[in-house]
mmCIF file of C-alpha atoms in Angstrom:
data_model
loop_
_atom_site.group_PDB
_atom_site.id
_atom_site.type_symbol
_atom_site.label_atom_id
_atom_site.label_comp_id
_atom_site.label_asym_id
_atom_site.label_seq_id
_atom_site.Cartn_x
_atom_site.Cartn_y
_atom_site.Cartn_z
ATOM 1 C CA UNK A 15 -16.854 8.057 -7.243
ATOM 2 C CA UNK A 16 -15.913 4.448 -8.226
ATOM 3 C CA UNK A 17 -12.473 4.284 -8.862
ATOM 4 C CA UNK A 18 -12.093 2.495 -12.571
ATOM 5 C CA UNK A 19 -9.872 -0.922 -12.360
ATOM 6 C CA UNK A 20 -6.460 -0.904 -14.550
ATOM 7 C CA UNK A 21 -6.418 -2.544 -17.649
ATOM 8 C CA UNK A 22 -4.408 -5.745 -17.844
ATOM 9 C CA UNK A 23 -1.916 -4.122 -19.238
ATOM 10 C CA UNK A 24 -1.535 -1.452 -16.860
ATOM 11 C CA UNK A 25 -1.259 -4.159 -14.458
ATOM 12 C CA UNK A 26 1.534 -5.440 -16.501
ATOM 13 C CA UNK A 27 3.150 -2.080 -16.057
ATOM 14 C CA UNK A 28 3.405 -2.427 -12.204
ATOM 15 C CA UNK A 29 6.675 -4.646 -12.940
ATOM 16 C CA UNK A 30 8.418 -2.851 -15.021
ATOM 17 C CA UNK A 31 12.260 -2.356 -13.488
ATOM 18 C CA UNK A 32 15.450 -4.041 -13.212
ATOM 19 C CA UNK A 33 14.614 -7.118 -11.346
ATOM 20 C CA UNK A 34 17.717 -8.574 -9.202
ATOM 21 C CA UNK A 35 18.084 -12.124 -7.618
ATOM 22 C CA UNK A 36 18.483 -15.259 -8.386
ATOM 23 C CA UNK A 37 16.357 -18.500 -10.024
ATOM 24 C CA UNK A 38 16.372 -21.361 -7.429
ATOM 25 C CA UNK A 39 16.189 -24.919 -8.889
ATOM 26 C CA UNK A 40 14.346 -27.230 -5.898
ATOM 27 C CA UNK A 41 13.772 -30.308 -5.026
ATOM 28 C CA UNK A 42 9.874 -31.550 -5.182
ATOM 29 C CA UNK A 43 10.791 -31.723 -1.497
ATOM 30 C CA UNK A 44 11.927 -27.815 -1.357
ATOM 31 C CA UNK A 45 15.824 -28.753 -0.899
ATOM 32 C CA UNK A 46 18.445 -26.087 -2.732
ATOM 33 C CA UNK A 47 19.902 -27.925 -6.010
ATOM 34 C CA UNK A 48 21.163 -25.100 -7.884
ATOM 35 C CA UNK A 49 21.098 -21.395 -7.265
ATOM 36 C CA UNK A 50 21.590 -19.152 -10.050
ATOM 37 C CA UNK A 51 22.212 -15.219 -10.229
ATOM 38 C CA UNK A 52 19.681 -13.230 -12.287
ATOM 39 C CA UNK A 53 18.238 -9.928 -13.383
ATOM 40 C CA UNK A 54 14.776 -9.693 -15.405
ATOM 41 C CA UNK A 55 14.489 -6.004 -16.541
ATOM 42 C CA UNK A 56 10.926 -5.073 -18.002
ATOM 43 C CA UNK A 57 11.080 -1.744 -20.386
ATOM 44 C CA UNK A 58 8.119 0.397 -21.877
ATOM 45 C CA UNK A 59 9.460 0.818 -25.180
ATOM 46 C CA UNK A 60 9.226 4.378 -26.928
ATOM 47 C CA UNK A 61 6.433 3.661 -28.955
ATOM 48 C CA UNK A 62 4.753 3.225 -25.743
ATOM 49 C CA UNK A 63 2.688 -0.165 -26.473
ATOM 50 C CA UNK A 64 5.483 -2.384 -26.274
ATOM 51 C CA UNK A 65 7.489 -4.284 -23.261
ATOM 52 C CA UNK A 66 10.983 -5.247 -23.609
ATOM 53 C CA UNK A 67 11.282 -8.427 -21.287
ATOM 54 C CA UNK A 68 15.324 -9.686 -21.172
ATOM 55 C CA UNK A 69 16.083 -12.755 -18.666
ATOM 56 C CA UNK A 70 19.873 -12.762 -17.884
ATOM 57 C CA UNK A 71 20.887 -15.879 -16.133
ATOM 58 C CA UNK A 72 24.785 -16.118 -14.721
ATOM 59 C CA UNK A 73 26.030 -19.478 -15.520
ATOM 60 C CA UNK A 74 29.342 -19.891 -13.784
ATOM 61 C CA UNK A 75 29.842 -15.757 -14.279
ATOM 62 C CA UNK A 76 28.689 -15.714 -18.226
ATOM 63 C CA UNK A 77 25.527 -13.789 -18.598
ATOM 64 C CA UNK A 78 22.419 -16.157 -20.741
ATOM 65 C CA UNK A 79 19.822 -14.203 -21.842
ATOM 66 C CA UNK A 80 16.475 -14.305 -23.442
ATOM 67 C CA UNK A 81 14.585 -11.337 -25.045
ATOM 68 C CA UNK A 82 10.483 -11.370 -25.038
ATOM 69 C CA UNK A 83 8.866 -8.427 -26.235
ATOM 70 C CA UNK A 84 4.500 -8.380 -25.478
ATOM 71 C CA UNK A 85 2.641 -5.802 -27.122
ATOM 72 C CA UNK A 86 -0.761 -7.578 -26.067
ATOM 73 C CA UNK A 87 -1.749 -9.989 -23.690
ATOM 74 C CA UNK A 88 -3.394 -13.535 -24.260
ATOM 75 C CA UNK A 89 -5.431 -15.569 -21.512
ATOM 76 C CA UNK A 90 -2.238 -17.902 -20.198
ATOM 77 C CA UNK A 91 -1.203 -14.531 -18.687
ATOM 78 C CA UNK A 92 -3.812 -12.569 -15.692
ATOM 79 C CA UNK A 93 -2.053 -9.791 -13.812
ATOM 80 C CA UNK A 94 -3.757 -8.212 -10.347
ATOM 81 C CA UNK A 95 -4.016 -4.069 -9.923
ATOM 82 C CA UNK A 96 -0.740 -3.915 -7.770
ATOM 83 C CA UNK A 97 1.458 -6.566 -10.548
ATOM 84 C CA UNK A 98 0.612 -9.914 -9.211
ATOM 85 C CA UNK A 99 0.323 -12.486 -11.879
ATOM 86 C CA UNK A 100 0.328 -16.095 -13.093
ATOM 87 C CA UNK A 101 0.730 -17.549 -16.322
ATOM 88 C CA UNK A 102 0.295 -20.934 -17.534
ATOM 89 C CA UNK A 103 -1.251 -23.761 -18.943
ATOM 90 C CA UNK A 104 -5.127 -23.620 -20.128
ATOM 91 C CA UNK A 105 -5.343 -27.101 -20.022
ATOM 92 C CA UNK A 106 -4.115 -30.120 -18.226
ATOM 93 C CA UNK A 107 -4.200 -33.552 -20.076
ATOM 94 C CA UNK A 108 -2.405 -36.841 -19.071
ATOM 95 C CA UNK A 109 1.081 -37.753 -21.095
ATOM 96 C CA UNK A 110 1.360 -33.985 -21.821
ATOM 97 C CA UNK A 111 4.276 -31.527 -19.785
ATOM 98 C CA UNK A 112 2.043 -29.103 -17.878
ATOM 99 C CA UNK A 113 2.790 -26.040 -16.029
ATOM 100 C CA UNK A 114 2.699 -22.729 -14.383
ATOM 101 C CA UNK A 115 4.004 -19.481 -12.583
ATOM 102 C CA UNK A 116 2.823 -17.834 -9.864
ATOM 103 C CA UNK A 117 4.559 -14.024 -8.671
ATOM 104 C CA UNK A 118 3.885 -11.822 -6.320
ATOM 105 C CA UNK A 119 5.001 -8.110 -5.847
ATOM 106 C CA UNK A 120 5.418 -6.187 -2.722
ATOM 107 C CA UNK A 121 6.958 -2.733 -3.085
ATOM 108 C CA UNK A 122 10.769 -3.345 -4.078
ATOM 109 C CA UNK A 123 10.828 -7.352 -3.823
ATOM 110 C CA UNK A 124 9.109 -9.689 -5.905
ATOM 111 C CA UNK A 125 8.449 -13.495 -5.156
ATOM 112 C CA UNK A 126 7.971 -16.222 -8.327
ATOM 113 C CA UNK A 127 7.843 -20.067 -8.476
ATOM 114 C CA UNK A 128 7.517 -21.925 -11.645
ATOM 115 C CA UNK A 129 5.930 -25.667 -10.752
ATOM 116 C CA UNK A 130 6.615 -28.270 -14.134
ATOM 117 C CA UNK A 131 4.667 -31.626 -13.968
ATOM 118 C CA UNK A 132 5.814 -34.228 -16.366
ATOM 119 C CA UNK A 133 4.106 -36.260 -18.769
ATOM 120 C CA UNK A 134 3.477 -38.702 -16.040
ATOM 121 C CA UNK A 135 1.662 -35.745 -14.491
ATOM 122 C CA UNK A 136 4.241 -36.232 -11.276
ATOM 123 C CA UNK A 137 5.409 -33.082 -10.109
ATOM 124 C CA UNK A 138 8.794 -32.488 -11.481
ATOM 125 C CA UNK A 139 10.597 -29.494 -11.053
ATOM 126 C CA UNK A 140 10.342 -26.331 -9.394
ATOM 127 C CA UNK A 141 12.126 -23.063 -9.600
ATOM 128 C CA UNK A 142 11.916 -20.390 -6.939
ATOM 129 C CA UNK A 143 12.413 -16.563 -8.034
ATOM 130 C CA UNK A 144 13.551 -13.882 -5.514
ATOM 131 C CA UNK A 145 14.282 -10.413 -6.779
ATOM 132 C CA UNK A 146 14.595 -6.886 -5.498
ATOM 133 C CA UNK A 147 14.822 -3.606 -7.563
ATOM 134 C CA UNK A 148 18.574 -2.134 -7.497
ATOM 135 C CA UNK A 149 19.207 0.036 -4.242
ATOM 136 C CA UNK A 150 16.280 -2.066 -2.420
ATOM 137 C CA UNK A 151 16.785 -1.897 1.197
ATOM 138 C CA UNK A 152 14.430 -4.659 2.258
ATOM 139 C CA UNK A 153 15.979 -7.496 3.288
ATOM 140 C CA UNK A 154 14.877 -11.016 2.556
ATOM 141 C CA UNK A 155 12.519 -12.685 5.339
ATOM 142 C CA UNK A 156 13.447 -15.032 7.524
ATOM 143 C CA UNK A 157 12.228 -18.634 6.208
ATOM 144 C CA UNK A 158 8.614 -19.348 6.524
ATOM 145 C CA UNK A 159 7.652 -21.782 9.544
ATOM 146 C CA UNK A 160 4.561 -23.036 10.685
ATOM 147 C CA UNK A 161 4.748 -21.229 13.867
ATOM 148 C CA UNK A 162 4.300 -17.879 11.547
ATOM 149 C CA UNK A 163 0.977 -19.283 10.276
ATOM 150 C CA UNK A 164 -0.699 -19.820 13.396
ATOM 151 C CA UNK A 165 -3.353 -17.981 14.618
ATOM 152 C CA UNK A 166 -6.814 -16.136 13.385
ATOM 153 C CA UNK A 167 -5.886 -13.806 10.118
ATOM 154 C CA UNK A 168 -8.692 -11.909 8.530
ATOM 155 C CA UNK A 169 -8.680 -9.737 4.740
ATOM 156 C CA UNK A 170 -10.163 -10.081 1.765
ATOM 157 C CA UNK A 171 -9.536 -12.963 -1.866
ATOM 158 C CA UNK A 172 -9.802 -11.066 -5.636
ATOM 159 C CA UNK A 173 -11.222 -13.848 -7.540
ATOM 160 C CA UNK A 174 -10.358 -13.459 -11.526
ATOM 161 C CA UNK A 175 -12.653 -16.364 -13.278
ATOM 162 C CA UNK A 176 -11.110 -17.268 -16.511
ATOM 163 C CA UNK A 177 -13.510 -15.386 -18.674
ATOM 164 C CA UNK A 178 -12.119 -12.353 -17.400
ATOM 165 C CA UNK A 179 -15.356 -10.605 -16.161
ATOM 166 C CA UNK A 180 -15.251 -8.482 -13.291
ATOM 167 C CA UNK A 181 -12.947 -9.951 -10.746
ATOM 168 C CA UNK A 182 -14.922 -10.651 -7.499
ATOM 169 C CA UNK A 183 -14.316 -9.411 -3.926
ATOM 170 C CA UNK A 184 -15.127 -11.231 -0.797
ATOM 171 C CA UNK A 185 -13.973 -10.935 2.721
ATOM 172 C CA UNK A 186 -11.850 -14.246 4.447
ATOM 173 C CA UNK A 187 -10.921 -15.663 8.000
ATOM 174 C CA UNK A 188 -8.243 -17.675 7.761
ATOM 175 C CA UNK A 189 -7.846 -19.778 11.272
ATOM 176 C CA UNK A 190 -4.631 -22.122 11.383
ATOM 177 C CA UNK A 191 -4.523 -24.437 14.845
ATOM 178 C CA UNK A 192 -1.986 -27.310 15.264
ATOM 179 C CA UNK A 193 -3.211 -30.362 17.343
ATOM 180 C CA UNK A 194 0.450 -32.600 18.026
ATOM 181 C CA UNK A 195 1.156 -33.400 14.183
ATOM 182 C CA UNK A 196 -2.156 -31.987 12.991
ATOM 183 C CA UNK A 197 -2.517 -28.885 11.547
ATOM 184 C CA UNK A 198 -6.103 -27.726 11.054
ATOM 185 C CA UNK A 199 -6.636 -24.637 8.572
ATOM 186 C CA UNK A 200 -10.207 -23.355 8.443
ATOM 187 C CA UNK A 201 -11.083 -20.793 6.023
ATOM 188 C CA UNK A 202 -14.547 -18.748 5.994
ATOM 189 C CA UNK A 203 -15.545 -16.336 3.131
ATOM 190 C CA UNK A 204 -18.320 -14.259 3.227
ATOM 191 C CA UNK A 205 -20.194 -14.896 -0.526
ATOM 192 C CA UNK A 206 -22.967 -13.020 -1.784
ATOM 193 C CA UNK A 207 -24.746 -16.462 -1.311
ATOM 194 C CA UNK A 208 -23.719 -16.411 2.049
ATOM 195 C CA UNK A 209 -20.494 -17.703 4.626
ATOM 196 C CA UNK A 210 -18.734 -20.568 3.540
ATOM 197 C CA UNK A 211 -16.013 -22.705 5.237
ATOM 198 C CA UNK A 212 -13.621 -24.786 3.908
ATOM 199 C CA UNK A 213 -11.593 -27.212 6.412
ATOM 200 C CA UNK A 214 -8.354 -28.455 5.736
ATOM 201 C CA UNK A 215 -6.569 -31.142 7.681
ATOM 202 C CA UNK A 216 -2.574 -31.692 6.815
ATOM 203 C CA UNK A 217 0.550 -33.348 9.001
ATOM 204 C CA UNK A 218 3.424 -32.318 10.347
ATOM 205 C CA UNK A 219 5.849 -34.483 7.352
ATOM 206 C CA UNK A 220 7.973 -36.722 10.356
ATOM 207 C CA UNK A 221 11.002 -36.789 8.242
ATOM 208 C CA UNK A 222 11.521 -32.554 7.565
ATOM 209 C CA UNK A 223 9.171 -30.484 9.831
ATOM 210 C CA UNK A 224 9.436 -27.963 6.678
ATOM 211 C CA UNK A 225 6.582 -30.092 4.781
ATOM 212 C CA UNK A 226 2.918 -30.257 5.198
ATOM 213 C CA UNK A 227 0.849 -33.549 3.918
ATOM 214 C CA UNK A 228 -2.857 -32.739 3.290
ATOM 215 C CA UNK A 229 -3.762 -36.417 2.895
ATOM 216 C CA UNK A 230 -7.836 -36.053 3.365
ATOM 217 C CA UNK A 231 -8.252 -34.856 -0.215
ATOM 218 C CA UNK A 232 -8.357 -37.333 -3.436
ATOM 219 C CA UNK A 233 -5.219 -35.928 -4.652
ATOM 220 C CA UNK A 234 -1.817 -36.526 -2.519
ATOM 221 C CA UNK A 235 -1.144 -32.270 -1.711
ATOM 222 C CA UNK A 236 1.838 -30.901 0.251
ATOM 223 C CA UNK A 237 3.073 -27.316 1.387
ATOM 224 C CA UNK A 238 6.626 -26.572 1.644
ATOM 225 C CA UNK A 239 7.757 -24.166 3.798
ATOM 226 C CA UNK A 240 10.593 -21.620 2.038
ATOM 227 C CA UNK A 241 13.145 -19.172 2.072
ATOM 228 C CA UNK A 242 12.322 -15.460 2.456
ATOM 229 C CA UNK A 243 9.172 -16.508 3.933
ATOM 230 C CA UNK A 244 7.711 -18.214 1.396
ATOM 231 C CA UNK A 245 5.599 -21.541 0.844
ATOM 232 C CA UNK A 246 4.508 -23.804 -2.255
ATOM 233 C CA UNK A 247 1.176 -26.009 -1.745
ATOM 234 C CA UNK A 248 0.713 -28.287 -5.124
ATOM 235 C CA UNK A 249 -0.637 -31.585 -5.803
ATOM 236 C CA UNK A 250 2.419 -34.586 -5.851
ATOM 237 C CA UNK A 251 0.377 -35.943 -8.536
ATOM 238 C CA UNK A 252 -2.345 -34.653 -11.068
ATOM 239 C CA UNK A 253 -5.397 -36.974 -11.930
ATOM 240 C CA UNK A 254 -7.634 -36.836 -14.686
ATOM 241 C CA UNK A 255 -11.079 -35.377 -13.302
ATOM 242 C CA UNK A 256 -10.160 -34.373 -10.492
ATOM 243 C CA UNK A 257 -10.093 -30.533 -9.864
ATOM 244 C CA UNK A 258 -6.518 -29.091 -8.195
ATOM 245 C CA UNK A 259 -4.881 -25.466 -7.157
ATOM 246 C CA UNK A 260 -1.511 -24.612 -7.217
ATOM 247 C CA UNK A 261 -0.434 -21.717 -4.798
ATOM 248 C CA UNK A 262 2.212 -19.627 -3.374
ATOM 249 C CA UNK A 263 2.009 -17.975 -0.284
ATOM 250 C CA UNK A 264 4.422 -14.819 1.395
ATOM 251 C CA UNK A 265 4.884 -13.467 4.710
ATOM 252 C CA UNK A 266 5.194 -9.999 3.710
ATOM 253 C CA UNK A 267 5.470 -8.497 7.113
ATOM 254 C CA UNK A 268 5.036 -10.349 10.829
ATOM 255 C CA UNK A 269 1.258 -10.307 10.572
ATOM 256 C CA UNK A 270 0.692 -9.434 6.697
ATOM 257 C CA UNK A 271 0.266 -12.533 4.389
ATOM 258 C CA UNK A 272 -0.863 -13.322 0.979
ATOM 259 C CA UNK A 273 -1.092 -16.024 -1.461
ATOM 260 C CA UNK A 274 -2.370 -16.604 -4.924
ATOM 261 C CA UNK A 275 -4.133 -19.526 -6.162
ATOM 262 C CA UNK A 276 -4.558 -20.552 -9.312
ATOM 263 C CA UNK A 277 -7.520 -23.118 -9.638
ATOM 264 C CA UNK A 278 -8.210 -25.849 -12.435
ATOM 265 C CA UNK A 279 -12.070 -27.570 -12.722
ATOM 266 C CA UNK A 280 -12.504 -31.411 -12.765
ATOM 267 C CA UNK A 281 -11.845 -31.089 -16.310
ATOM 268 C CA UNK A 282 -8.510 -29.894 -16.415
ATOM 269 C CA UNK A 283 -9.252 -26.753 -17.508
ATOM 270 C CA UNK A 284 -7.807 -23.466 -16.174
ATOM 271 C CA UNK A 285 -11.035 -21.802 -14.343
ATOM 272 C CA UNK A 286 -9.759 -18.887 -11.921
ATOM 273 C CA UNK A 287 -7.031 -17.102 -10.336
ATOM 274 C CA UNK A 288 -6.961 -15.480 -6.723
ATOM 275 C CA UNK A 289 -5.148 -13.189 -4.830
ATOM 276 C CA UNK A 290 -5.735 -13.592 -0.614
ATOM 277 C CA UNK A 291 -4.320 -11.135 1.460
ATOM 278 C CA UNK A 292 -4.629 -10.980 5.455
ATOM 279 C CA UNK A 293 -3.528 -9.309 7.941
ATOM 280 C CA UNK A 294 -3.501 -11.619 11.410
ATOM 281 C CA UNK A 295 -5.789 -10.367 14.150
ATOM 282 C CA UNK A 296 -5.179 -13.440 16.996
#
């Protein structure tokens, strides 16, 4: 029997809880500005069709909060089966603020950026979300390093297009090789129309080892390597007609890994949302 997929809103429910950690203002270069405590705490109301969202922020000890309550779901917002989501713009257009978040859930810890481009379309700010539910025992992972990455790792990408039809399943190998300051990242999916492989060349950054510069593509893209095993990869720079992903990537476990990507056509327009997870087999 075919196991029926969860409503959006079911996959909403995957993060309810009291969400603990803090919202990390970076650098576009991934350096620490500002560190600030937190808890998000999602609550199915009584009535059982509504959720009670409350931010708390600590500034200097005094609790700042803001109260969202969804009772539906619009587009800007696509959740996965196990609570993954992003929301965001529809649309990019030049001299217009644009953004997004990106979150991912594994068991008790959760793992959020929010990436802001200003209306020069340069990437502006970024704020990095760690949380845990109370009484978590998992500790945070080590920071992410390239050294983690290399290596063959093989799993499967849930593709959700923006019309929301069914989301799409395809298998992945994922190969990441590093030739002096090259880094090579080849990835193969299996389509229905057949393999396809997508090659990748970045470099080492030669003033903080903790960037990568993909320089090959039209658009200037780097990858920042983060705490708790984490890593941003984002265009510097948005250009009209010119199609662009923004993604976040975790280490869940040694040889476990997964990343969302949230894609945008040459148009600007928001056109999919996927969720890769591999486990590495060499």
């Amino acid at each position: 029997m075919i196991k029926a997929m969860r409503s959006q809103w079911e996959c909403l429910l995957q993060n309810l809880g009291c969400w603990q950690g803090s919202f990390t203002r970076l650098s576009t270069k991934g350096e620490i500005l500002e560190d600030i405590p937190s808890e998000t705490s999602l609550e199915l109301k009584s009535d059982n069709q509504t959720v009670r969202q409350v931010v708390r922020r600590f500034y200097d000890g005094q609790p700042q909060d803001l109260v969202l309550e969804y009772r539906t779901l619009n587009r800007s917002t696509t959740f996965f089966e196990n609570g993954a989501f992003s929301q965001g713009a529809l649309q990019f257009a030049p001299y217009t603020e644009f953004g997004a978040e990106l979150g991912l859930i594994y068991g008790d810890r959760r793992l959020r950026v929010v990436l802001l481009y200003d209306k020069s379309s340069q990437l502006d700010r970024l704020t990095f979300i760690r949380e845990h539910l109370p009484n978590s025992t998992t500790p945070e992972r080590p920071a992410l390093t390239l050294n983690d990455l290399l290596g063959k790792w093989e799993g499967e990408a849930i593709t959700i297009a923006a019309d929301w039809l069914e989301p799409e399943v395809i298998s992945t190998v994922t190969e990441w090789q590093q030739e002096g300051d090259r880094i090579i990242m080849s990835l193969q999916m299996q389509t229905p129309m057949g393999a396809k492989t997508i090659t990748s060349i970045a470099r080492i950054n030669p003033y903080n080892p903790q960037i990568l510069n993909f320089d090959q593509d039209t658009l200037p893209i780097q990858t920042l390597f983060l705490p708790d095993g984490a890593s941003i990869t984002c265009p510097v720079a948005i250009s009209t007609c010119q199609q662009f992903r923004l993604s976040i990537s975790w280490l869940l476990e040694p040889n476990l890994h997964q990343r969302m990507i949230r894609s945008y056509d040459h148009k600007g327009g928001w056109a999919s949302l996927t969720l890769v997870t591999e486990r590495k087999v060499g």
